[in-house]
């Protein structure tokens, strides 16, 4: 049996957190060894980077795209070394909320060049890739309404991350880049319609995940 890395991607408000919680419940019920993490912030040091990257700074200063992407990759390198690779080597199912494809989508949409993205990917990941990436796909107009409702329930000015305040045009670019990644790598990346009710989305995700787990040698009902 070998470990498996499954990454869950999508635009803001696409329901990743809900579906990851449901997947955790399902895998636990199956008695399968699973580790759940996220990027940025999947390690103790990464949590500090997450705050630096996603929280608006009190000074009003924001990261330039080049500085931002280097911090994301610093977080990823630490995450790989201390959590992801050891868990896979131990034969576990590793599920990560956002990974490499989010960097390609978000930082690419922010103007980072494809050459820079490629070189950093080669430096930090080499040939390493997730076994399966599931992109929760939906229209940004609908996903941002979810974000507004969620944030409004927590306070008039609350933002989970600074990306919540980006323009609709930005989120459309992000979605388009996720879709392009899926077209480029259909064997690894699958788009899952996320506007359905959560039960249907969960069923669609499991239909993609369960065969991958069986191929890796896990006993899945």
Short mmCIF file of C-alpha atoms in Angstrom, two decimals:
data_model
loop_
_atom_site.label_atom_id
_atom_site.label_comp_id
_atom_site.label_asym_id
_atom_site.label_seq_id
_atom_site.Cartn_x
_atom_site.Cartn_y
_atom_site.Cartn_z
CA UNK A 1 0.00 0.00 0.00
CA UNK A 2 1.26 3.46 -0.87
CA UNK A 3 0.13 6.78 0.47
CA UNK A 4 -1.99 9.10 -1.64
CA UNK A 5 -2.08 12.88 -1.95
CA UNK A 6 -5.47 14.39 -2.81
CA UNK A 7 -5.77 18.16 -3.18
CA UNK A 8 -9.00 20.13 -3.12
CA UNK A 9 -9.07 23.41 -5.05
CA UNK A 10 -11.55 26.05 -6.11
CA UNK A 11 -12.50 29.70 -6.06
CA UNK A 12 -13.48 31.48 -2.84
CA UNK A 13 -16.86 30.29 -1.58
CA UNK A 14 -16.93 27.09 -3.64
CA UNK A 15 -17.54 24.91 -0.58
CA UNK A 16 -14.11 23.38 -0.04
CA UNK A 17 -14.26 23.52 3.76
CA UNK A 18 -17.69 21.88 3.86
CA UNK A 19 -16.67 19.08 1.53
CA UNK A 20 -13.37 18.44 3.29
CA UNK A 21 -15.21 18.06 6.60
CA UNK A 22 -17.57 15.58 4.96
CA UNK A 23 -14.68 13.67 3.43
CA UNK A 24 -12.97 13.46 6.83
CA UNK A 25 -16.14 11.96 8.32
CA UNK A 26 -16.40 9.43 5.48
CA UNK A 27 -12.78 8.32 5.66
CA UNK A 28 -12.98 7.98 9.44
CA UNK A 29 -16.11 5.84 9.08
CA UNK A 30 -14.20 3.63 6.64
CA UNK A 31 -11.37 3.26 9.15
CA UNK A 32 -8.84 4.67 6.69
CA UNK A 33 -5.63 6.42 7.83
CA UNK A 34 -6.04 10.03 6.74
CA UNK A 35 -4.25 13.30 7.40
CA UNK A 36 -5.92 16.64 6.62
CA UNK A 37 -3.99 19.84 6.10
CA UNK A 38 -4.11 23.14 4.23
CA UNK A 39 -1.99 25.70 2.45
CA UNK A 40 -0.79 28.08 3.50
CA UNK A 41 -0.53 27.15 7.16
CA UNK A 42 -0.19 23.38 7.33
CA UNK A 43 2.75 23.50 9.75
CA UNK A 44 3.58 25.46 12.89
CA UNK A 45 5.85 27.82 10.96
CA UNK A 46 3.40 27.86 8.07
CA UNK A 47 0.66 29.26 10.32
CA UNK A 48 2.74 32.39 10.77
CA UNK A 49 3.27 32.65 7.04
CA UNK A 50 -0.48 32.22 6.51
CA UNK A 51 -1.19 35.25 8.66
CA UNK A 52 1.41 37.31 6.80
CA UNK A 53 0.04 36.25 3.43
CA UNK A 54 -3.71 36.39 3.92
CA UNK A 55 -4.44 38.99 6.58
CA UNK A 56 -4.51 42.66 5.54
CA UNK A 57 -1.52 44.40 7.08
CA UNK A 58 -2.19 47.25 9.50
CA UNK A 59 0.15 49.54 7.61
CA UNK A 60 -1.87 49.19 4.44
CA UNK A 61 1.18 47.79 2.65
CA UNK A 62 0.60 44.73 0.47
CA UNK A 63 3.00 42.15 -0.93
CA UNK A 64 4.25 42.65 -4.45
CA UNK A 65 3.47 39.55 -6.57
CA UNK A 66 7.08 38.31 -6.53
CA UNK A 67 7.44 38.53 -2.75
CA UNK A 68 4.05 36.92 -2.24
CA UNK A 69 4.79 33.89 -4.39
CA UNK A 70 8.13 33.29 -2.67
CA UNK A 71 6.34 33.17 0.68
CA UNK A 72 3.78 30.71 -0.69
CA UNK A 73 6.57 28.44 -1.88
CA UNK A 74 8.45 28.73 1.41
CA UNK A 75 5.28 27.51 3.11
CA UNK A 76 4.95 24.68 0.57
CA UNK A 77 8.54 23.52 0.91
CA UNK A 78 8.16 23.29 4.70
CA UNK A 79 4.79 21.56 4.35
CA UNK A 80 6.20 18.95 1.99
CA UNK A 81 9.23 18.25 4.15
CA UNK A 82 7.54 18.04 7.55
CA UNK A 83 4.04 16.72 6.84
CA UNK A 84 3.11 15.65 3.31
CA UNK A 85 6.05 13.48 2.28
CA UNK A 86 6.37 11.72 5.68
CA UNK A 87 2.64 10.94 5.77
CA UNK A 88 2.69 9.53 2.24
CA UNK A 89 5.76 7.45 3.09
CA UNK A 90 3.81 6.09 6.08
CA UNK A 91 1.03 4.91 3.74
CA UNK A 92 -1.55 7.52 4.69
CA UNK A 93 -4.18 9.37 2.69
CA UNK A 94 -3.22 13.03 2.71
CA UNK A 95 -5.93 15.57 1.86
CA UNK A 96 -4.81 19.18 1.43
CA UNK A 97 -7.05 22.23 1.15
CA UNK A 98 -5.22 24.16 -1.61
CA UNK A 99 -1.83 23.25 -3.04
CA UNK A 100 0.24 23.96 -6.14
CA UNK A 101 -2.70 24.60 -8.47
CA UNK A 102 -3.98 27.44 -6.29
CA UNK A 103 -0.63 29.16 -6.70
CA UNK A 104 -0.82 28.69 -10.46
CA UNK A 105 -4.37 30.06 -10.49
CA UNK A 106 -4.22 32.92 -7.96
CA UNK A 107 -0.69 34.20 -8.43
CA UNK A 108 -0.96 33.68 -12.17
CA UNK A 109 -4.13 35.78 -12.11
CA UNK A 110 -2.16 38.41 -10.16
CA UNK A 111 0.35 38.73 -12.99
CA UNK A 112 3.19 36.36 -12.05
CA UNK A 113 4.69 35.03 -15.28
CA UNK A 114 4.37 31.42 -16.40
CA UNK A 115 8.16 31.15 -16.46
CA UNK A 116 8.42 32.18 -12.81
CA UNK A 117 5.66 29.77 -11.83
CA UNK A 118 7.39 26.94 -13.71
CA UNK A 119 10.83 27.60 -12.23
CA UNK A 120 9.56 27.75 -8.66
CA UNK A 121 7.47 24.62 -9.19
CA UNK A 122 10.56 22.77 -10.43
CA UNK A 123 12.67 24.06 -7.54
CA UNK A 124 10.24 23.10 -4.76
CA UNK A 125 8.30 20.15 -6.21
CA UNK A 126 10.52 18.66 -8.90
CA UNK A 127 8.47 15.82 -10.39
CA UNK A 128 6.24 15.51 -7.33
CA UNK A 129 2.52 16.00 -8.03
CA UNK A 130 -0.76 15.15 -6.25
CA UNK A 131 -2.28 11.82 -7.21
CA UNK A 132 -5.66 13.50 -7.66
CA UNK A 133 -6.77 17.13 -7.69
CA UNK A 134 -10.44 18.03 -7.47
CA UNK A 135 -11.44 21.57 -8.42
CA UNK A 136 -14.80 22.73 -7.08
CA UNK A 137 -15.96 24.75 -10.06
CA UNK A 138 -18.64 27.42 -10.08
CA UNK A 139 -19.41 30.88 -11.41
CA UNK A 140 -17.59 33.52 -9.36
CA UNK A 141 -20.76 35.63 -9.15
CA UNK A 142 -22.44 32.79 -7.23
CA UNK A 143 -19.40 31.89 -5.14
CA UNK A 144 -18.86 35.50 -4.07
CA UNK A 145 -22.48 35.74 -2.93
CA UNK A 146 -21.70 32.83 -0.62
CA UNK A 147 -18.59 34.63 0.60
CA UNK A 148 -20.57 37.81 1.30
CA UNK A 149 -23.22 35.87 3.23
CA UNK A 150 -20.57 34.01 5.26
CA UNK A 151 -18.57 37.11 6.06
CA UNK A 152 -21.68 39.16 6.81
CA UNK A 153 -22.73 36.62 9.41
CA UNK A 154 -19.39 37.16 11.18
CA UNK A 155 -19.37 40.94 11.07
CA UNK A 156 -19.94 43.72 8.60
CA UNK A 157 -16.25 44.16 7.78
CA UNK A 158 -15.08 40.55 8.30
CA UNK A 159 -12.94 38.94 5.57
CA UNK A 160 -11.66 35.39 5.92
CA UNK A 161 -8.73 36.25 3.65
CA UNK A 162 -7.75 39.35 1.72
CA UNK A 163 -8.74 37.54 -1.50
CA UNK A 164 -12.37 38.00 -0.42
CA UNK A 165 -11.97 41.66 -1.33
CA UNK A 166 -10.62 41.10 -4.84
CA UNK A 167 -12.64 42.16 -7.87
CA UNK A 168 -15.05 39.95 -9.78
CA UNK A 169 -12.71 40.18 -12.78
CA UNK A 170 -9.88 38.75 -10.67
CA UNK A 171 -12.01 35.81 -9.51
CA UNK A 172 -13.07 35.15 -13.10
CA UNK A 173 -9.40 34.97 -14.08
CA UNK A 174 -8.74 32.55 -11.22
CA UNK A 175 -11.58 30.29 -12.30
CA UNK A 176 -10.38 30.38 -15.89
CA UNK A 177 -6.90 29.35 -14.82
CA UNK A 178 -8.24 26.41 -12.81
CA UNK A 179 -10.22 25.32 -15.85
CA UNK A 180 -7.15 25.59 -18.06
CA UNK A 181 -5.11 23.47 -15.64
CA UNK A 182 -7.84 20.81 -15.80
CA UNK A 183 -7.70 20.87 -19.60
CA UNK A 184 -3.92 20.52 -19.56
CA UNK A 185 -3.80 17.67 -17.03
CA UNK A 186 -7.03 15.65 -17.34
CA UNK A 187 -5.50 12.50 -15.82
CA UNK A 188 -4.82 14.30 -12.54
CA UNK A 189 -7.24 17.23 -12.34
CA UNK A 190 -11.03 16.92 -12.39
CA UNK A 191 -13.60 19.69 -12.34
CA UNK A 192 -16.58 19.07 -10.05
CA UNK A 193 -19.66 21.29 -10.37
CA UNK A 194 -20.00 22.99 -6.99
CA UNK A 195 -23.30 24.87 -7.35
CA UNK A 196 -25.38 21.78 -6.55
CA UNK A 197 -26.53 21.03 -3.02
CA UNK A 198 -23.75 19.73 -0.73
CA UNK A 199 -24.99 16.12 -0.82
CA UNK A 200 -24.66 15.95 -4.60
CA UNK A 201 -21.24 17.57 -4.55
CA UNK A 202 -20.10 15.08 -1.90
CA UNK A 203 -21.32 12.18 -4.05
CA UNK A 204 -19.51 13.54 -7.10
CA UNK A 205 -16.27 13.97 -5.16
CA UNK A 206 -16.42 10.47 -3.72
CA UNK A 207 -17.00 9.04 -7.20
CA UNK A 208 -13.59 10.48 -8.14
CA UNK A 209 -11.78 9.72 -4.87
CA UNK A 210 -12.83 6.14 -4.19
CA UNK A 211 -11.31 4.64 -7.39
CA UNK A 212 -8.04 6.44 -6.65
CA UNK A 213 -7.94 4.94 -3.17
CA UNK A 214 -8.66 1.45 -4.49
CA UNK A 215 -5.83 1.75 -7.00
CA UNK A 216 -3.49 2.62 -4.15
CA UNK A 217 -4.54 -0.49 -2.24
CA UNK A 218 -6.96 0.95 0.31
CA UNK A 219 -10.09 -1.04 1.10
CA UNK A 220 -12.98 1.22 0.20
CA UNK A 221 -16.64 0.14 0.39
#
